């Protein structure tokens, strides 16, 4: 049975384990009768003594390290070795621990300075709590509280944190993307070695695409978007694991790209770093909801082993590029999914309303009903940029195969190659802020700017679907 | 190297094999120097002689059967056994074979009458040809021509065929669904044991859902929709394999449901029979593009072994129900995909235009930006039925978890459970033709009518995504 301790949201505490401790660490703590929140004293074989509040770890951390919060407010990880003794000095009383606003220390700090990582909060489930009046989940925890909940991240990097804003990601708009781009750019200029953006999962892939285009001309460090599918007050929360993996990515990854870092499997084994232009939320609730479409993820991230396993050969190297920011997204762009019988009036309405771009999510290789071609041609003639993508999601638009596609090409529709509809939407919104005319917009839409087009699909990019009972 | 023989579109003829023949059959034909279209004589060890035109088989048919067209116009499959001799009587001249409009015979007909299957053509790639003037592919082949291209289906059933209309499926509308429902109903009343509907793949899953709802109260036989991802004039066409599998399903499946029968893998191993309300085209071009989402397929279909392997325990049994047809689809329904920054004006426009239903494809568990709630509430108050689905596709809408969802529920939005957005769109279009008021429409949308809601998701329903280079 799993239990949650107030003040330690975001942590899984299975009954079989001891608040995330396993093996020798768990055995020693059990022997001592120590509970999370107790004041304990650890005596190492060489006589060194650490005294402080016992902190939890998230599920199944494998290193034999016990984390205690010292009186000076620092968390410290003490390695358990043969002969280490633990005593309970004082049983816990009420809520334990205050917000940690200082970097965490390792027992033995590594040689040289640690990378500096900034965790930027924007809201979402990775930072949410139950609203007790209504029973619903609302964004609440600050980025600093996350730092307390996951002591492991302090061993990887010097952490700073701040909240830009706190909204559920379904409420994000292009103007929020602009604010995030500005803030991330500022932090990179301040010299951080990597940026983590805590973000709600609902529209995380849209924001990841927005950042990808804004920084496509020059990015010196990784920008890792991270969230949680289960809110951090629930025992099954993936918040801690994902944050750990995202910090590791921001601090140590060899690539300087905008990525989404989320669970790769349901278990706490590895996370995946997905390229920001090729990722999609594919499940409403699973931990491994985020998946790369038409591309491999950039890397597997094994947070508990501190390991980053690259899955691709081509990426933008850390430290190679100087920062170039091209911010700005046009909000007069619509994403329109085609369905049988869809009427031209919807296209006509968008043109009348002054929309400058339309991304169509057509069927198959990039088709819509032939009765729409006239209204689409009128839109193009009126200067609206129209891009075709496919509701299949997998594969590539090819409008030369069937008569329907050829008519649309003739009407001036731009084929979106293998771009996800959502990514083409973000890209067009970005492109329309900088192209001087529809011709330049077309050229930019056809060009692979930020890895949004994968020119080469291998057969192994398609998932293995469940065909067995 | 693969070659195509004019007049035998739809057949794969790899150079290593002999027009789809393998093993002993291929060896004997090669020894005799026989080519497809030649007049050959087969002498069996017992002295029986078959003389006729050598017909091709599609790729890698495994039974040692050689198909010849006899002078009376029948195709016959002759089993090759030790001691069988083959001679070429006359080399082929021009185009071989006329349209076969009579049932095919087995060498030894099975005891009792064969099932009667009707192949209803509606257009699409399974029946398309290159338009030589433009190089594009256009629908062309009649259902009868398909019968000639795939002699195997004559061994399974007595085949009748006809063309209802011939359109690319991106041009299907709700009124086409109504015509297909009427025609299928008529054929079932005429006593066919199964119906195959040849259909373009672009909107096949929409039509499958439409038929599912129209027949949900009573269907005595299987209705199998089938198409091809590669047009039947291409060497890699999947038309023949899929048609073979669909005819086997229509003739022999123990279930009486509306299903989509398409390749299960890229190779010619098995096809899948997907429930018509749970299937989606997930790839623009792969043969195994069609996959069940949030449900297992009903069955694997192994056409070359004549085997149907059930994957689920619950299905509607063949012959159990009497036919009940509830036809009619309202075309004043829109499917609207949410994207960051989407403006309320689109919802307001639909209401003004007299739309009666809107299916929203929201984010995550079923959300949209909070600034849309007012316009959605106004739509509901004006009598428009609004249903929420998720652009994640996998998983289930749950609007009780976050404040955003609860506001939408309060505004009167109907949660779509695990219905695919496209299926909810078709269902709402069907529901609005029969519900007397929005309350009844809501009740019907929440009810599982045709397997469109799967109340129980098991973990193995999520695909295995590619995470390895």
XYZ file of C-alpha atoms in Angstrom, chain B residues 2-275:
274
model
C 9.362 -6.744 -59.547
C 7.426 -6.561 -62.784
C 3.835 -5.868 -63.619
C 1.879 -7.612 -66.292
C -0.760 -5.547 -68.031
C -4.178 -6.921 -67.315
C -3.152 -8.294 -63.973
C -3.096 -5.182 -61.867
C -3.197 -5.869 -58.186
C -0.654 -8.656 -58.274
C 2.821 -8.679 -56.880
C 5.259 -10.523 -59.065
C 8.642 -10.575 -57.434
C 11.427 -11.741 -59.698
C 12.534 -14.464 -57.321
C 9.129 -16.035 -57.389
C 6.883 -16.806 -60.286
C 3.914 -14.447 -60.278
C 3.100 -15.254 -56.707
C 3.727 -18.993 -56.944
C 6.237 -20.483 -54.545
C 7.814 -23.836 -53.814
C 6.797 -26.867 -55.867
C 4.285 -24.960 -57.982
C 6.867 -22.332 -58.937
C 9.489 -24.987 -59.660
C 7.186 -26.947 -61.969
C 6.093 -23.826 -63.846
C 9.695 -22.695 -64.319
C 10.745 -26.130 -65.558
C 7.954 -26.056 -68.105
C 8.949 -22.522 -69.160
C 5.394 -21.422 -68.474
C 4.501 -17.759 -68.122
C 1.321 -16.156 -66.914
C -1.020 -15.875 -69.873
C 0.307 -19.018 -71.573
C -2.082 -21.814 -72.359
C -0.883 -24.770 -70.309
C -1.852 -28.377 -69.757
C -1.614 -29.911 -66.299
C -1.642 -33.680 -66.058
C -2.185 -35.121 -62.610
C -0.693 -38.521 -61.607
C -4.134 -40.143 -61.905
C -4.368 -39.015 -65.527
C -6.789 -36.114 -65.064
C -5.974 -33.244 -67.443
C -6.702 -29.534 -66.958
C -6.087 -27.180 -69.818
C -6.394 -23.408 -69.733
C -4.683 -20.050 -69.326
C -2.144 -19.817 -66.486
C -3.334 -17.183 -64.001
C -1.074 -15.361 -61.536
C -1.426 -15.485 -57.741
C -0.576 -12.658 -55.481
C 2.715 -12.628 -53.651
C 3.723 -15.727 -51.801
C 0.525 -17.711 -51.824
C 1.623 -20.786 -49.941
C -0.703 -23.550 -51.004
C 0.715 -25.680 -53.859
C -2.124 -24.733 -56.182
C -1.865 -23.566 -59.772
C -4.739 -21.461 -61.047
C -5.850 -21.786 -64.664
C -8.745 -20.209 -66.482
C -10.678 -22.948 -68.305
C -12.284 -22.406 -71.706
C -15.720 -22.186 -70.111
C -14.550 -19.032 -68.306
C -14.197 -20.627 -64.871
C -10.984 -20.335 -62.906
C -9.850 -23.533 -61.278
C -7.171 -24.256 -58.706
C -5.245 -27.439 -59.410
C -3.336 -28.953 -56.527
C 0.242 -29.903 -57.418
C 1.287 -33.291 -56.087
C 4.150 -35.669 -56.770
C 4.000 -36.742 -60.406
C 2.034 -33.750 -61.712
C 3.217 -32.675 -65.177
C 2.935 -29.253 -66.841
C 3.345 -28.393 -70.510
C 2.963 -25.140 -72.372
C 0.411 -25.579 -75.141
C 0.558 -22.079 -76.562
C 2.540 -18.967 -75.618
C 0.436 -15.972 -74.601
C -0.276 -13.356 -77.175
C -1.791 -10.068 -76.084
C -3.780 -9.239 -72.976
C -5.071 -12.345 -71.328
C -8.413 -13.098 -69.820
C -11.750 -11.392 -69.848
C -13.718 -10.183 -66.868
C -14.896 -13.091 -64.767
C -18.498 -12.639 -63.776
C -19.216 -16.180 -62.663
C -18.327 -17.857 -59.393
C -14.955 -19.566 -59.267
C -14.767 -23.294 -58.699
C -12.483 -25.381 -56.564
C -10.891 -28.423 -58.108
C -12.940 -30.497 -55.684
C -15.846 -28.390 -54.536
C -16.514 -28.684 -50.787
C -19.524 -30.605 -49.606
C -22.616 -28.402 -49.471
C -23.066 -24.930 -50.872
C -20.445 -22.246 -50.371
C -21.264 -19.048 -48.490
C -22.487 -16.222 -50.703
C -20.508 -12.999 -50.463
C -21.244 -9.715 -52.203
C -18.415 -7.293 -53.032
C -19.776 -3.776 -53.196
C -17.519 -1.231 -54.910
C -17.541 2.369 -53.750
C -14.190 3.472 -55.188
C -10.786 4.112 -53.768
C -7.346 2.701 -54.197
C -8.349 -0.940 -54.099
C -9.924 -0.121 -57.444
C -7.695 2.473 -59.048
C -5.414 2.802 -62.010
C -2.816 5.233 -63.282
C -4.350 7.974 -65.398
C -1.777 7.915 -68.143
C -2.295 11.489 -69.303
C -1.377 12.998 -65.926
C 0.457 10.164 -64.219
C -1.925 10.351 -61.248
C -3.879 7.470 -59.825
C -7.644 7.443 -60.338
C -10.343 4.994 -59.340
C -11.136 2.701 -62.225
C -11.307 -1.045 -61.713
C -14.729 -2.527 -61.207
C -15.412 -4.945 -58.413
C -15.602 -7.699 -61.043
C -12.070 -6.964 -62.191
C -10.914 -7.437 -58.608
C -12.479 -10.865 -58.660
C -10.365 -11.759 -61.648
C -7.219 -10.437 -60.028
C -7.668 -12.578 -56.913
C -8.797 -16.058 -57.955
C -8.395 -17.259 -54.360
C -11.624 -15.624 -53.246
C -13.583 -17.945 -55.506
C -12.436 -20.891 -53.407
C -13.945 -19.348 -50.305
C -17.331 -18.195 -51.462
C -19.738 -17.704 -54.312
C -18.957 -14.141 -55.265
C -21.299 -11.550 -56.643
C -20.143 -8.028 -57.204
C -21.382 -4.609 -58.144
C -20.410 -0.969 -58.069
C -22.583 1.412 -56.060
C -20.486 4.422 -57.000
C -16.834 5.085 -57.559
C -15.320 7.991 -55.667
C -12.111 8.732 -53.842
C -13.000 8.385 -50.198
C -11.896 11.939 -49.314
C -14.996 12.919 -51.295
C -17.373 10.833 -49.152
C -20.074 12.717 -47.293
C -22.762 11.672 -44.819
C -25.144 11.257 -47.764
C -22.786 8.668 -49.263
C -22.837 6.813 -45.949
C -26.617 6.710 -46.224
C -26.465 5.219 -49.716
C -23.994 2.560 -48.585
C -26.184 1.680 -45.584
C -29.225 1.290 -47.839
C -27.371 -0.884 -50.330
C -25.781 -3.109 -47.682
C -29.181 -3.525 -46.007
C -30.714 -4.528 -49.332
C -27.972 -7.100 -49.966
C -28.349 -8.592 -46.494
C -32.084 -8.893 -47.100
C -31.274 -10.708 -50.335
C -29.635 -13.390 -48.210
C -25.896 -12.874 -48.618
C -23.790 -14.483 -45.903
C -21.431 -11.543 -45.745
C -20.829 -8.208 -47.419
C -17.493 -6.745 -48.504
C -17.436 -2.986 -49.085
C -14.454 -1.884 -51.179
C -13.692 1.661 -50.079
C -10.916 4.238 -50.321
C -8.743 4.263 -47.221
C -8.759 8.010 -46.481
C -12.145 8.079 -44.759
C -12.806 4.360 -44.454
C -12.914 4.500 -40.675
C -15.551 7.257 -40.770
C -17.757 5.128 -43.042
C -17.125 2.062 -40.888
C -18.365 4.011 -37.858
C -21.409 5.208 -39.799
C -22.351 1.640 -40.756
C -21.707 0.502 -37.175
C -24.264 2.918 -35.770
C -26.794 2.338 -38.560
C -26.753 -1.437 -37.895
C -26.101 -1.430 -34.149
C -29.577 -2.687 -33.261
C -29.450 -5.729 -35.496
C -26.948 -7.240 -37.925
C -27.037 -10.928 -38.896
C -23.832 -11.145 -40.995
C -20.372 -9.513 -41.123
C -19.862 -6.333 -43.120
C -16.164 -5.992 -43.983
C -14.811 -2.722 -45.350
C -11.618 -3.160 -47.300
C -9.208 -1.020 -49.270
C -5.622 -0.795 -50.379
C -2.871 1.561 -49.347
C -0.958 1.020 -52.567
C -3.043 1.186 -55.679
C -3.683 -2.062 -57.407
C -1.539 -1.196 -60.418
C 1.604 -1.119 -58.297
C 3.753 -4.166 -57.605
C 3.610 -3.501 -53.868
C -0.174 -3.346 -53.856
C -1.954 -4.782 -50.864
C -5.263 -4.899 -52.738
C -5.284 -8.635 -53.439
C -4.231 -9.734 -49.969
C -6.722 -7.431 -48.272
C -9.580 -8.454 -50.542
C -8.818 -12.118 -49.924
C -8.879 -11.500 -46.151
C -12.077 -9.455 -46.344
C -13.900 -12.130 -48.346
C -12.764 -14.773 -45.874
C -14.089 -12.600 -43.040
C -17.409 -11.958 -44.763
C -17.833 -15.636 -45.621
C -16.611 -17.346 -42.473
C -16.221 -15.006 -39.469
C -18.260 -16.034 -36.417
C -19.044 -12.375 -35.683
C -21.708 -10.225 -37.281
C -20.144 -6.806 -36.953
C -19.024 -3.952 -39.133
C -15.268 -4.325 -39.435
C -12.349 -2.871 -41.339
C -10.139 -5.633 -42.778
C -6.638 -4.501 -43.698
C -3.036 -5.717 -43.472
C -1.900 -6.407 -39.903
C 1.794 -6.315 -40.776
C 3.787 -5.155 -43.759
C 4.237 -8.721 -44.979
C 1.484 -10.915 -46.377
C 1.016 -12.795 -43.128
C -2.207 -11.762 -41.469
C -4.826 -9.107 -41.841
C -6.773 -7.638 -38.930
C -10.515 -7.271 -38.565
C -10.940 -4.034 -36.605
C -14.228 -3.089 -34.989
